[in-house]
Coordinates of C-alpha atoms and ligand atoms in Angstrom, one line a residue:
M1 CA -25.5 -14.4 25.0
E2 CA -27.5 -17.3 26.5
K3 CA -26.4 -20.8 25.2
P4 CA -28.4 -21.3 22.0
D5 CA -29.9 -24.7 21.0
V6 CA -28.2 -24.5 17.7
L7 CA -25.1 -22.7 16.4
I8 CA -24.6 -22.6 12.6
I9 CA -21.2 -21.8 11.1
G10 CA -21.6 -20.1 7.7
A11 CA -24.6 -18.3 6.3
G12 CA -24.3 -19.4 2.7
S13 CA -26.4 -21.4 0.3
T14 CA -27.0 -24.2 2.9
G15 CA -26.4 -22.5 6.2
A16 CA -28.9 -19.7 5.6
V17 CA -31.6 -22.3 4.6
I18 CA -31.0 -24.4 7.7
A19 CA -31.1 -21.4 10.0
T20 CA -34.4 -20.4 8.4
R21 CA -36.0 -23.8 8.6
I22 CA -35.0 -24.6 12.2
S23 CA -36.0 -21.1 13.5
E24 CA -39.6 -21.7 12.1
D25 CA -40.0 -23.4 15.5
P26 CA -40.3 -20.4 17.9
N27 CA -39.0 -22.5 20.8
R28 CA -35.7 -23.3 19.1
T29 CA -32.9 -20.7 19.5
V30 CA -30.5 -20.4 16.6
V31 CA -27.3 -18.4 16.2
L32 CA -25.9 -18.0 12.7
L33 CA -22.2 -17.0 12.7
E34 CA -20.8 -15.6 9.4
A35 CA -17.2 -14.4 8.7
G36 CA -18.3 -11.9 6.1
P37 CA -20.5 -8.8 6.4
D38 CA -24.3 -8.7 6.5
Y39 CA -26.5 -6.3 4.5
P40 CA -30.0 -6.6 6.0
E41 CA -31.5 -4.0 3.7
L42 CA -31.6 -4.3 -0.1
I43 CA -31.1 -0.5 -0.4
N44 CA -27.8 -0.7 1.4
T45 CA -26.6 -3.8 -0.4
P46 CA -23.5 -3.2 -2.6
F47 CA -24.0 -3.4 -6.3
D48 CA -21.7 -6.5 -6.8
L49 CA -24.1 -8.5 -4.7
I50 CA -27.2 -7.2 -6.5
N51 CA -25.8 -7.5 -10.0
S52 CA -26.5 -11.0 -11.2
H53 CA -25.4 -10.1 -14.7
N54 CA -21.9 -11.1 -13.6
N55 CA -20.1 -12.9 -10.7
S56 CA -18.7 -10.8 -7.9
Y57 CA -15.1 -12.0 -7.8
T58 CA -13.2 -9.9 -5.3
Q59 CA -15.3 -7.6 -3.2
H60 CA -16.8 -10.3 -1.0
D61 CA -14.3 -13.2 -1.6
W62 CA -12.1 -15.4 0.5
G63 CA -9.1 -15.2 -1.9
F64 CA -8.6 -19.0 -2.4
T65 CA -6.4 -20.3 -5.2
Y66 CA -6.0 -23.8 -6.5
A67 CA -3.4 -25.7 -8.5
P68 CA -4.9 -27.5 -11.5
T69 CA -3.0 -30.2 -13.3
S70 CA -0.5 -27.9 -14.8
G71 CA 0.5 -26.5 -11.4
R72 CA -0.4 -22.9 -12.0
D73 CA -2.1 -21.0 -9.2
V74 CA -5.6 -20.0 -10.2
S75 CA -8.1 -18.0 -8.2
F76 CA -11.0 -19.9 -6.8
P77 CA -13.7 -17.5 -5.8
R78 CA -16.0 -18.3 -2.7
G79 CA -18.4 -15.8 -1.2
R80 CA -17.6 -14.3 2.1
V81 CA -20.8 -12.5 3.1
V82 CA -24.2 -13.4 4.4
G83 CA -25.7 -15.4 1.5
G84 CA -22.2 -17.0 0.9
S85 CA -21.5 -18.1 -2.6
S86 CA -25.2 -17.8 -3.5
A87 CA -24.7 -14.0 -3.1
V88 CA -21.8 -13.7 -5.6
N89 CA -22.6 -16.4 -8.2
T90 CA -23.9 -16.5 -11.8
T91 CA -27.4 -17.5 -10.7
I92 CA -27.7 -20.6 -12.9
A93 CA -30.4 -22.6 -11.2
L94 CA -30.0 -26.1 -12.5
R95 CA -30.7 -29.4 -10.8
G96 CA -28.6 -32.5 -11.2
V97 CA -30.2 -35.4 -13.1
P98 CA -32.2 -37.9 -11.1
E99 CA -29.4 -40.5 -11.5
D100 CA -27.0 -38.3 -9.5
Y101 CA -29.1 -38.5 -6.4
D102 CA -29.9 -42.2 -7.0
E103 CA -26.2 -42.8 -7.1
W104 CA -25.7 -40.9 -3.8
A105 CA -28.3 -43.3 -2.4
D106 CA -26.4 -46.3 -3.6
L107 CA -23.3 -44.9 -1.9
G108 CA -24.8 -45.3 1.6
C109 CA -27.3 -42.4 1.5
P110 CA -30.7 -44.1 0.7
D111 CA -32.8 -41.1 1.9
W112 CA -31.3 -39.0 -1.0
K113 CA -32.9 -40.9 -3.8
W114 CA -34.3 -38.7 -6.5
H115 CA -38.0 -39.2 -5.5
K116 CA -37.0 -38.2 -1.9
V117 CA -35.1 -35.0 -2.8
L118 CA -37.6 -33.9 -5.5
P119 CA -40.1 -32.4 -2.9
A120 CA -37.2 -30.4 -1.4
F121 CA -36.2 -29.1 -4.9
N122 CA -39.9 -28.1 -5.4
R123 CA -40.2 -26.5 -2.0
L124 CA -37.2 -24.2 -2.5
E125 CA -38.3 -22.6 -5.8
R126 CA -40.9 -20.4 -7.3
D127 CA -40.6 -21.4 -10.9
L128 CA -42.2 -18.5 -12.9
D129 CA -42.3 -20.5 -16.1
F130 CA -43.3 -24.1 -15.2
G131 CA -44.4 -23.8 -11.6
D132 CA -47.6 -25.8 -12.4
R133 CA -45.7 -29.0 -13.4
P134 CA -45.5 -31.9 -10.9
Y135 CA -41.7 -31.7 -10.8
H136 CA -41.7 -27.9 -10.0
G137 CA -42.7 -25.6 -7.2
D138 CA -44.5 -22.2 -7.5
A139 CA -44.3 -20.9 -3.9
G140 CA -40.7 -21.3 -2.6
P141 CA -38.2 -18.6 -1.5
I142 CA -36.0 -18.7 -4.6
S143 CA -37.6 -17.2 -7.8
I144 CA -36.5 -18.9 -11.0
R145 CA -37.2 -17.8 -14.6
R146 CA -35.7 -18.3 -18.1
Y147 CA -34.9 -15.5 -20.5
P148 CA -37.6 -15.4 -23.2
A149 CA -36.5 -15.2 -26.8
N150 CA -37.0 -11.4 -27.0
E151 CA -34.6 -10.8 -24.0
L152 CA -31.8 -12.9 -25.4
E153 CA -28.6 -11.2 -26.5
V154 CA -27.5 -11.7 -30.1
Q155 CA -24.8 -14.3 -29.1
H156 CA -27.4 -16.4 -27.3
Q157 CA -30.0 -16.2 -30.1
A158 CA -27.2 -17.4 -32.4
F159 CA -26.2 -20.1 -30.0
L160 CA -29.8 -21.6 -29.9
A161 CA -30.1 -21.3 -33.6
A162 CA -26.7 -23.0 -34.1
S163 CA -27.6 -25.8 -31.7
T164 CA -30.6 -26.6 -33.9
Q165 CA -28.5 -26.3 -37.1
L166 CA -26.0 -28.7 -35.5
G167 CA -28.7 -31.2 -34.7
Y168 CA -29.4 -30.8 -31.0
P169 CA -33.0 -30.7 -29.8
N170 CA -34.6 -27.7 -28.3
C171 CA -35.1 -28.0 -24.5
E172 CA -37.6 -25.6 -23.0
D173 CA -36.9 -26.5 -19.4
A174 CA -33.4 -27.8 -18.5
N175 CA -34.9 -28.8 -15.1
N176 CA -37.3 -31.2 -16.6
P177 CA -35.7 -34.4 -15.2
N178 CA -35.9 -36.3 -18.4
D179 CA -34.9 -33.7 -20.9
W180 CA -31.8 -32.6 -22.7
G181 CA -30.8 -30.2 -25.5
A182 CA -30.4 -26.4 -25.9
G183 CA -32.5 -23.7 -24.3
S184 CA -32.6 -20.7 -22.1
H185 CA -31.0 -21.3 -18.7
P186 CA -33.2 -21.5 -15.6
M187 CA -31.8 -18.7 -13.5
N188 CA -32.5 -17.4 -9.9
K189 CA -32.6 -13.7 -10.9
L190 CA -35.3 -11.1 -11.2
G191 CA -34.2 -8.5 -13.7
R192 CA -30.7 -7.7 -12.5
L193 CA -31.4 -8.8 -8.9
R194 CA -29.5 -12.0 -7.7
V195 CA -32.0 -13.9 -5.5
S196 CA -29.5 -15.3 -3.0
T197 CA -30.3 -17.2 0.1
A198 CA -29.8 -13.9 2.0
I199 CA -32.6 -12.5 0.1
G200 CA -34.9 -15.5 -0.5
Y201 CA -34.6 -17.1 2.9
L202 CA -33.0 -14.8 5.5
A203 CA -34.7 -11.5 4.6
P204 CA -38.2 -12.7 5.8
A205 CA -36.7 -14.8 8.7
R206 CA -34.4 -12.3 10.3
I207 CA -37.2 -10.6 12.3
R208 CA -37.7 -13.8 14.3
P209 CA -36.6 -13.2 18.0
N210 CA -35.2 -16.8 18.2
L211 CA -32.8 -16.2 15.2
T212 CA -29.6 -14.2 15.8
I213 CA -27.3 -13.5 12.8
K214 CA -23.8 -12.6 13.8
P215 CA -21.7 -11.3 10.8
N216 CA -18.0 -10.5 10.9
S217 CA -17.5 -13.5 13.1
F218 CA -14.6 -15.7 11.8
V219 CA -14.7 -19.1 13.3
H220 CA -11.3 -20.6 14.1
R221 CA -12.3 -23.9 15.5
I222 CA -15.0 -26.0 17.0
L223 CA -14.5 -26.8 20.7
F224 CA -14.9 -30.3 22.1
D225 CA -15.6 -31.9 25.4
G226 CA -14.2 -35.3 24.7
K227 CA -15.9 -36.4 21.5
R228 CA -18.8 -34.0 22.0
A229 CA -18.9 -30.7 20.2
S230 CA -19.7 -28.1 22.8
G231 CA -19.1 -24.7 21.2
V232 CA -16.9 -22.6 18.9
E233 CA -14.0 -20.1 19.1
Y234 CA -14.3 -17.2 16.8
E235 CA -12.7 -13.9 16.0
N236 CA -14.5 -10.6 15.9
A237 CA -13.8 -7.8 13.3
D238 CA -11.6 -6.0 15.8
G239 CA -9.4 -9.2 16.3
S240 CA -10.8 -10.1 19.7
I241 CA -11.4 -13.8 20.3
E242 CA -14.6 -15.1 21.9
T243 CA -16.2 -18.5 22.5
I244 CA -19.9 -19.5 22.4
Q245 CA -21.3 -22.8 23.8
A246 CA -24.2 -24.4 22.1
G247 CA -26.4 -27.5 22.2
L248 CA -25.7 -28.5 18.6
I249 CA -23.0 -27.3 16.2
I250 CA -23.8 -27.3 12.5
L251 CA -20.9 -26.7 10.1
C252 CA -22.0 -25.0 6.9
A253 CA -18.8 -23.2 5.8
G254 CA -18.6 -24.7 2.3
A255 CA -16.5 -27.4 0.6
L256 CA -13.3 -25.4 1.1
K257 CA -13.7 -23.9 4.6
S258 CA -15.6 -26.7 6.4
P259 CA -12.8 -29.3 6.1
Q260 CA -10.2 -26.6 7.1
I261 CA -12.3 -25.8 10.2
L262 CA -12.6 -29.5 11.1
M263 CA -8.8 -29.9 10.8
H264 CA -8.1 -26.9 12.9
S265 CA -10.5 -28.4 15.5
G266 CA -8.5 -31.6 15.7
I267 CA -10.5 -33.8 13.3
G268 CA -8.8 -34.9 10.1
P269 CA -6.0 -37.0 8.7
T270 CA -3.6 -37.6 11.6
D271 CA -0.4 -36.9 9.6
Q272 CA -1.6 -33.4 8.7
L273 CA -2.6 -32.6 12.2
N274 CA 0.7 -33.9 13.6
Q275 CA 2.6 -31.9 11.0
F276 CA 1.2 -28.7 12.3
G277 CA 1.0 -29.6 16.0
I278 CA -2.8 -29.6 16.2
E279 CA -4.1 -31.6 19.1
L280 CA -6.0 -34.6 17.8
V281 CA -9.6 -35.0 18.8
G282 CA -10.3 -37.9 16.5
E283 CA -8.8 -39.2 13.3
E284 CA -10.9 -38.8 10.1
P285 CA -8.9 -39.7 7.0
G286 CA -11.7 -38.5 4.7
V287 CA -11.6 -34.8 5.7
G288 CA -10.3 -32.8 2.7
Q289 CA -10.2 -35.8 0.4
N290 CA -12.6 -36.7 -2.5
L291 CA -12.7 -33.1 -3.9
S292 CA -15.1 -33.2 -6.8
D293 CA -15.8 -30.4 -9.3
H294 CA -16.6 -29.6 -12.9
P295 CA -13.5 -29.2 -15.1
A296 CA -14.0 -26.8 -17.9
L297 CA -12.2 -25.3 -20.9
S298 CA -13.4 -22.4 -23.1
V299 CA -13.1 -21.5 -26.7
V300 CA -12.4 -17.7 -26.8
C301 CA -13.5 -15.8 -29.9
E302 CA -13.0 -12.3 -31.2
A303 CA -16.2 -10.8 -32.5
K304 CA -16.5 -9.3 -35.9
D305 CA -18.6 -6.5 -34.5
R306 CA -17.1 -4.7 -31.4
G307 CA -20.6 -3.4 -30.6
L308 CA -21.7 -7.0 -29.8
I309 CA -19.6 -7.1 -26.7
D310 CA -21.0 -5.3 -23.6
H311 CA -19.6 -6.3 -20.2
D312 CA -22.7 -4.8 -18.6
K313 CA -25.0 -7.3 -20.2
P314 CA -25.9 -10.8 -18.6
I315 CA -22.8 -13.0 -19.0
I316 CA -24.8 -16.1 -19.6
Q317 CA -28.4 -16.9 -20.8
T318 CA -28.3 -20.2 -22.6
I319 CA -27.2 -23.8 -22.1
L320 CA -26.8 -27.1 -24.0
R321 CA -27.0 -30.2 -21.9
Y322 CA -26.1 -33.5 -23.6
T323 CA -24.4 -36.8 -23.3
A324 CA -20.9 -37.7 -24.6
E325 CA -20.9 -40.3 -27.3
G326 CA -20.7 -43.8 -25.8
S327 CA -21.1 -42.5 -22.3
S328 CA -23.3 -44.3 -19.8
K329 CA -23.7 -41.1 -17.8
R330 CA -26.6 -39.1 -19.2
N331 CA -26.1 -35.4 -19.6
D332 CA -22.5 -35.6 -18.6
L333 CA -21.5 -32.6 -20.8
Q334 CA -22.6 -28.9 -21.0
I335 CA -21.8 -26.3 -23.6
E336 CA -22.4 -22.7 -22.4
Q337 CA -22.4 -19.5 -24.5
L338 CA -20.7 -16.6 -22.6
S339 CA -21.7 -13.1 -23.8
F340 CA -18.2 -11.7 -23.2
A341 CA -14.7 -12.6 -22.1
G342 CA -11.5 -10.8 -21.1
K343 CA -11.6 -7.3 -19.6
P344 CA -13.8 -4.3 -20.6
G345 CA -11.9 -2.1 -23.0
G346 CA -9.8 -5.0 -24.3
P347 CA -10.4 -6.8 -27.6
P348 CA -14.1 -7.7 -28.3
L349 CA -14.1 -11.3 -27.0
F350 CA -16.8 -13.8 -26.2
A351 CA -16.4 -17.4 -25.2
I352 CA -18.1 -20.8 -25.5
A353 CA -17.4 -23.1 -22.5
A354 CA -17.1 -26.9 -22.7
V355 CA -17.8 -28.3 -19.2
L356 CA -17.5 -31.9 -17.9
E357 CA -20.5 -32.5 -15.6
Y358 CA -19.8 -36.1 -14.4
Q359 CA -16.2 -36.3 -13.1
F360 CA -14.5 -39.6 -12.2
G361 CA -11.2 -38.0 -10.9
R362 CA -10.9 -36.5 -7.4
G363 CA -8.7 -33.8 -5.9
E364 CA -7.5 -33.0 -2.4
L365 CA -7.4 -30.1 0.1
R366 CA -4.7 -30.0 2.8
L367 CA -3.8 -27.6 5.6
N368 CA -1.1 -25.0 4.9
S369 CA -0.4 -24.3 8.6
A370 CA -1.9 -24.3 12.0
D371 CA -3.1 -20.7 11.5
P372 CA -6.8 -20.5 10.6
H373 CA -6.1 -17.3 8.6
D374 CA -3.9 -19.3 6.2
L375 CA -5.9 -20.7 3.3
P376 CA -5.5 -24.4 2.5
I377 CA -3.6 -26.0 -0.4
I378 CA -6.1 -27.2 -3.0
E379 CA -5.2 -29.6 -5.8
N380 CA -8.0 -30.3 -8.2
R381 CA -6.1 -32.9 -10.3
F382 CA -8.4 -32.3 -13.3
C383 CA -8.1 -34.7 -16.2
E384 CA -5.7 -37.1 -14.4
D385 CA -8.4 -39.7 -15.0
D386 CA -8.5 -40.6 -18.7
R387 CA -12.3 -41.1 -18.6
D388 CA -12.6 -37.4 -17.8
T389 CA -10.0 -36.2 -20.3
I390 CA -11.6 -38.1 -23.2
R391 CA -15.1 -36.7 -22.6
L392 CA -13.8 -33.1 -22.0
A393 CA -11.8 -33.3 -25.2
A394 CA -14.9 -34.5 -27.0
C395 CA -16.9 -31.6 -25.6
M396 CA -14.2 -29.2 -26.8
R397 CA -14.5 -30.8 -30.2
D398 CA -18.2 -30.3 -30.2
T399 CA -17.8 -26.7 -28.9
L400 CA -15.4 -25.9 -31.8
R401 CA -18.1 -27.0 -34.3
F402 CA -20.0 -23.9 -33.1
T403 CA -17.1 -21.8 -34.4
R404 CA -17.3 -23.3 -37.9
E405 CA -20.9 -24.0 -38.6
G406 CA -24.2 -22.2 -37.9
E407 CA -25.1 -18.7 -36.6
V408 CA -22.4 -18.3 -33.9
A409 CA -19.7 -18.9 -36.5
E410 CA -21.1 -15.9 -38.4
L411 CA -20.3 -13.6 -35.5
I412 CA -16.6 -14.6 -35.2
A413 CA -13.7 -12.7 -36.7
S414 CA -11.0 -15.1 -35.3
I415 CA -10.4 -17.7 -32.6
S416 CA -8.1 -16.4 -29.8
F417 CA -7.9 -19.8 -27.9
P418 CA -7.1 -22.5 -28.7
D419 CA -4.8 -21.5 -31.4
P420 CA -6.3 -22.9 -34.6
K421 CA -2.8 -23.1 -36.1
R422 CA -2.1 -26.1 -33.8
G423 CA -4.4 -28.4 -35.8
L424 CA -6.7 -29.1 -32.9
D425 CA -6.9 -32.8 -33.5
D426 CA -7.8 -35.2 -30.6
E427 CA -4.2 -35.4 -29.4
V428 CA -3.9 -31.6 -29.2
L429 CA -7.3 -31.2 -27.5
T430 CA -6.3 -33.9 -25.0
K431 CA -3.1 -32.1 -24.1
L432 CA -5.0 -28.8 -23.8
C433 CA -7.5 -30.4 -21.4
K434 CA -4.7 -31.8 -19.2
K435 CA -2.9 -28.5 -19.1
F436 CA -5.7 -25.9 -19.0
A437 CA -8.9 -27.5 -17.6
A438 CA -10.2 -25.0 -15.0
S439 CA -12.7 -25.2 -12.2
G440 CA -16.4 -24.6 -12.9
Y441 CA -16.4 -23.2 -9.3
H442 CA -18.4 -26.2 -8.0
P443 CA -16.1 -27.8 -5.4
C444 CA -17.8 -30.4 -3.2
G445 CA -17.3 -33.8 -1.5
T446 CA -14.5 -32.9 1.0
I447 CA -16.4 -34.2 4.0
K448 CA -18.5 -36.8 2.3
M449 CA -21.6 -38.4 3.7
G450 CA -22.0 -42.2 3.6
D451 CA -22.3 -45.4 5.5
K452 CA -20.1 -45.6 8.6
S453 CA -18.5 -48.8 7.2
D454 CA -16.8 -46.5 4.6
P455 CA -13.8 -45.1 6.5
M456 CA -13.6 -42.1 4.1
S457 CA -17.1 -41.0 4.9
V458 CA -17.2 -38.5 7.8
V459 CA -20.9 -37.9 8.3
D460 CA -24.0 -40.1 7.9
Q461 CA -26.7 -39.4 5.4
Y462 CA -28.4 -37.0 7.9
G463 CA -25.2 -34.9 8.2
R464 CA -24.4 -36.2 11.7
A465 CA -20.7 -36.9 12.4
H466 CA -20.1 -40.7 12.6
R467 CA -17.6 -40.5 15.4
F468 CA -18.5 -37.3 17.3
D469 CA -21.6 -36.1 19.1
N470 CA -23.6 -32.9 18.6
L471 CA -21.8 -32.2 15.4
V472 CA -23.5 -31.9 12.0
V473 CA -22.0 -30.9 8.6
A474 CA -24.4 -29.6 5.9
D475 CA -23.1 -27.9 2.8
A476 CA -21.4 -28.8 -0.6
S477 CA -18.8 -30.7 1.3
I478 CA -21.1 -33.6 2.2
M479 CA -22.1 -34.5 -1.4
P480 CA -20.5 -37.9 -2.3
F481 CA -19.7 -36.4 -5.7
V482 CA -20.6 -33.4 -7.8
P483 CA -24.0 -33.6 -9.5
R484 CA -24.4 -33.0 -13.2
A485 CA -25.4 -29.4 -12.7
N486 CA -24.1 -26.2 -11.2
T487 CA -24.2 -26.8 -7.5
N488 CA -26.2 -23.9 -5.9
L489 CA -29.7 -25.5 -6.1
T490 CA -28.3 -28.8 -4.8
C491 CA -26.8 -26.9 -1.8
I492 CA -30.1 -25.2 -1.1
M493 CA -31.8 -28.6 -1.5
I494 CA -29.4 -30.0 1.1
G495 CA -30.4 -27.1 3.4
E496 CA -34.1 -27.9 2.9
M497 CA -33.6 -31.7 3.6
I498 CA -31.4 -31.4 6.7
G499 CA -33.2 -28.3 7.9
E500 CA -36.5 -30.1 7.7
W501 CA -35.1 -33.2 9.5
L502 CA -33.8 -30.9 12.2
R503 CA -37.0 -29.0 12.5
T504 CA -39.2 -32.0 12.8
D505 CA -36.9 -34.5 14.7
F506 CA -34.4 -32.3 16.6
D507 CA -33.7 -34.9 19.3
Y508 CA -32.3 -37.3 16.7
Y509 CA -29.5 -34.8 16.2
G510 CA -28.4 -34.7 19.9
S511 CA -29.7 -33.1 23.0
A512 CA -29.8 -29.3 23.5
Ligands
LIG601 C1 -18.2 -17.0 -8.7 C2 -19.1 -18.2 -8.5 C3 -20.1 -18.5 -9.5 C4 -20.9 -19.6 -9.3 N1 -22.0 -19.7 -10.2 C5 -22.9 -20.6 -9.9 C6 -24.1 -20.7 -10.7 O1 -24.4 -19.9 -11.5 N2 -25.0 -21.6 -10.4 C7 -24.8 -22.6 -9.4 O2 -25.6 -23.5 -9.2 N3 -23.7 -22.5 -8.6 C8 -22.8 -21.6 -8.9 N4 -21.7 -21.5 -8.0 C9 -21.5 -22.5 -7.0 C10 -22.5 -22.3 -5.8 O3 -22.7 -21.0 -5.6 C11 -21.9 -23.0 -4.6 O4 -21.8 -24.4 -4.9 C12 -22.8 -22.9 -3.4 O5 -23.1 -21.6 -3.1 C13 -22.0 -23.5 -2.1 O6 -22.9 -23.5 -1.0 P1 -22.3 -23.8 0.4 O7 -23.4 -23.6 1.4 O8 -21.6 -25.1 0.4 O9 -21.1 -22.7 0.7 P2 -21.2 -21.2 0.6 O10 -22.4 -20.7 0.0 O11 -19.9 -20.7 0.1 O12 -21.3 -20.7 2.2 C14 -20.3 -20.9 3.1 C15 -20.4 -19.7 4.1 O13 -19.6 -19.9 5.2 C16 -18.9 -18.8 5.5 N5 -17.7 -19.2 6.2 C17 -16.6 -19.9 5.7 N6 -15.7 -20.1 6.7 C18 -16.1 -19.5 7.8 C19 -15.6 -19.3 9.1 N7 -14.4 -19.8 9.4 N8 -16.3 -18.6 10.0 C20 -17.6 -18.1 9.7 N9 -18.1 -18.2 8.5 C21 -17.4 -18.9 7.5 C22 -18.6 -18.2 4.2 O14 -18.2 -16.8 4.3 C23 -19.9 -18.4 3.5 O15 -20.8 -17.4 3.7 C24 -20.8 -20.4 -8.2 C25 -19.8 -20.1 -7.2 C26 -19.0 -19.0 -7.3 C27 -18.0 -18.7 -6.2

């Protein structure tokens, strides 16, 4: 293969978008390396990737685990396939609140202010319900719609009715930047089809002669010539090792794999690289630090009517976005009705999830060994910061109200978790949060962008490495902290922003 202008590592929510946007310029050659398989035709795509009614947890997964506060090992799914985690996720298509991006701007990233990212959010979507509004788009690659009332499952109809009964306002569009309340979730699905970035972006782009997608290519490390990234070393499906040289390397392997790849390449905290005998290219203490996510805890209920629970139905359809009492962070809590829980054939369970959307605490990701096949050690450290615990416990308290008052309560035979016999006062709820808060599957922040004066920031606001040439990072890892929303749309927005900068001002990123 001739040396491409650009080599992108990881074809997920962000990498697929960047590959698509850069290759719009027919004179720019792009190679997209992906560890997982590729399914170029919908007809040959496995059902777990089509089926947006539930996540795909195992068939196209990396097998990560993490240790939350209690120290148990819990699985931490991440997509390993062209389309990345956008190809396996729940398809909730939510934007953060404007304040999230304004706060990023204040942290040394002024070009990420809300009014600057809004055009990218609009460009990525085809909102089938509100595409004509000024804060929406109607012609982008990712189709978004909300379940109308007549398509809602009984649990979700009850959830919206109960929200009204409990005094929350109705919210017709959770992506209206100023709104809050309960409503039908915006989702990037059409019927059952999950509109991943493989489908929305890469399907129409893959015929371009200047774009090469190389699946089953597991990148071990980025190669350096001094401080200049010059290529990558990767493993083919048959175990053979190859290298490719490229003009510019763009790392888009996600918040859990991108820091690992950097560390295996010799960029990271020196003590960790020394511990495993990895030759140092340059110290970056921020790599793997600042892990930010959405801690969550569910109330699990046994339904009165077994016929209500069908694991083949959409797992989620509705959302309540609101602000914790006394909090200065707007919309820092979510309550989500889940149609079912547990395993098919088991007791007829459904759940209501309490989710903390603005997290103060931070976790950490560390190398496990010098072998790129070994997955890193992940410590989320949920609810070690009291500001998080207090608000998640409050959210649990609000969630439990749904089990006592209003239409959801009428569907419930008994509560399976938390055990109502424990009293469930504030002290008990706080303990439960500290022990059982689990990931909302939205890790980010592990290679954060920011001003060079911040020693923990690794890349500048355009994704360019501060201290290395011809190296860009662009995925969930560069977010300074998790936005108050499920992260897929924000990752695609990052792809749109950095993809557009690369397309229109390539030289700014280094010479090819
Ligand atoms: C089960 C699940 C449910 C979720 N539900 C939602 C939801 O409903 N709504 C929402 O907004 N968000 C959801 N998320 C989160 C969201 O999907 C992610 O935040 C987002 O997709 C991350 O994008 P990314 O580009 O950073 O990484 P990814 O999309 O994960 O892409 C990284 C890509 O890099 C590849 N890669 C990694 N390492 C290597 C390597 N060494 N060599 C080559 N390739 C490599 C991976 O295989 C992958 O394709 C969910 C995530 C999961 C896992």
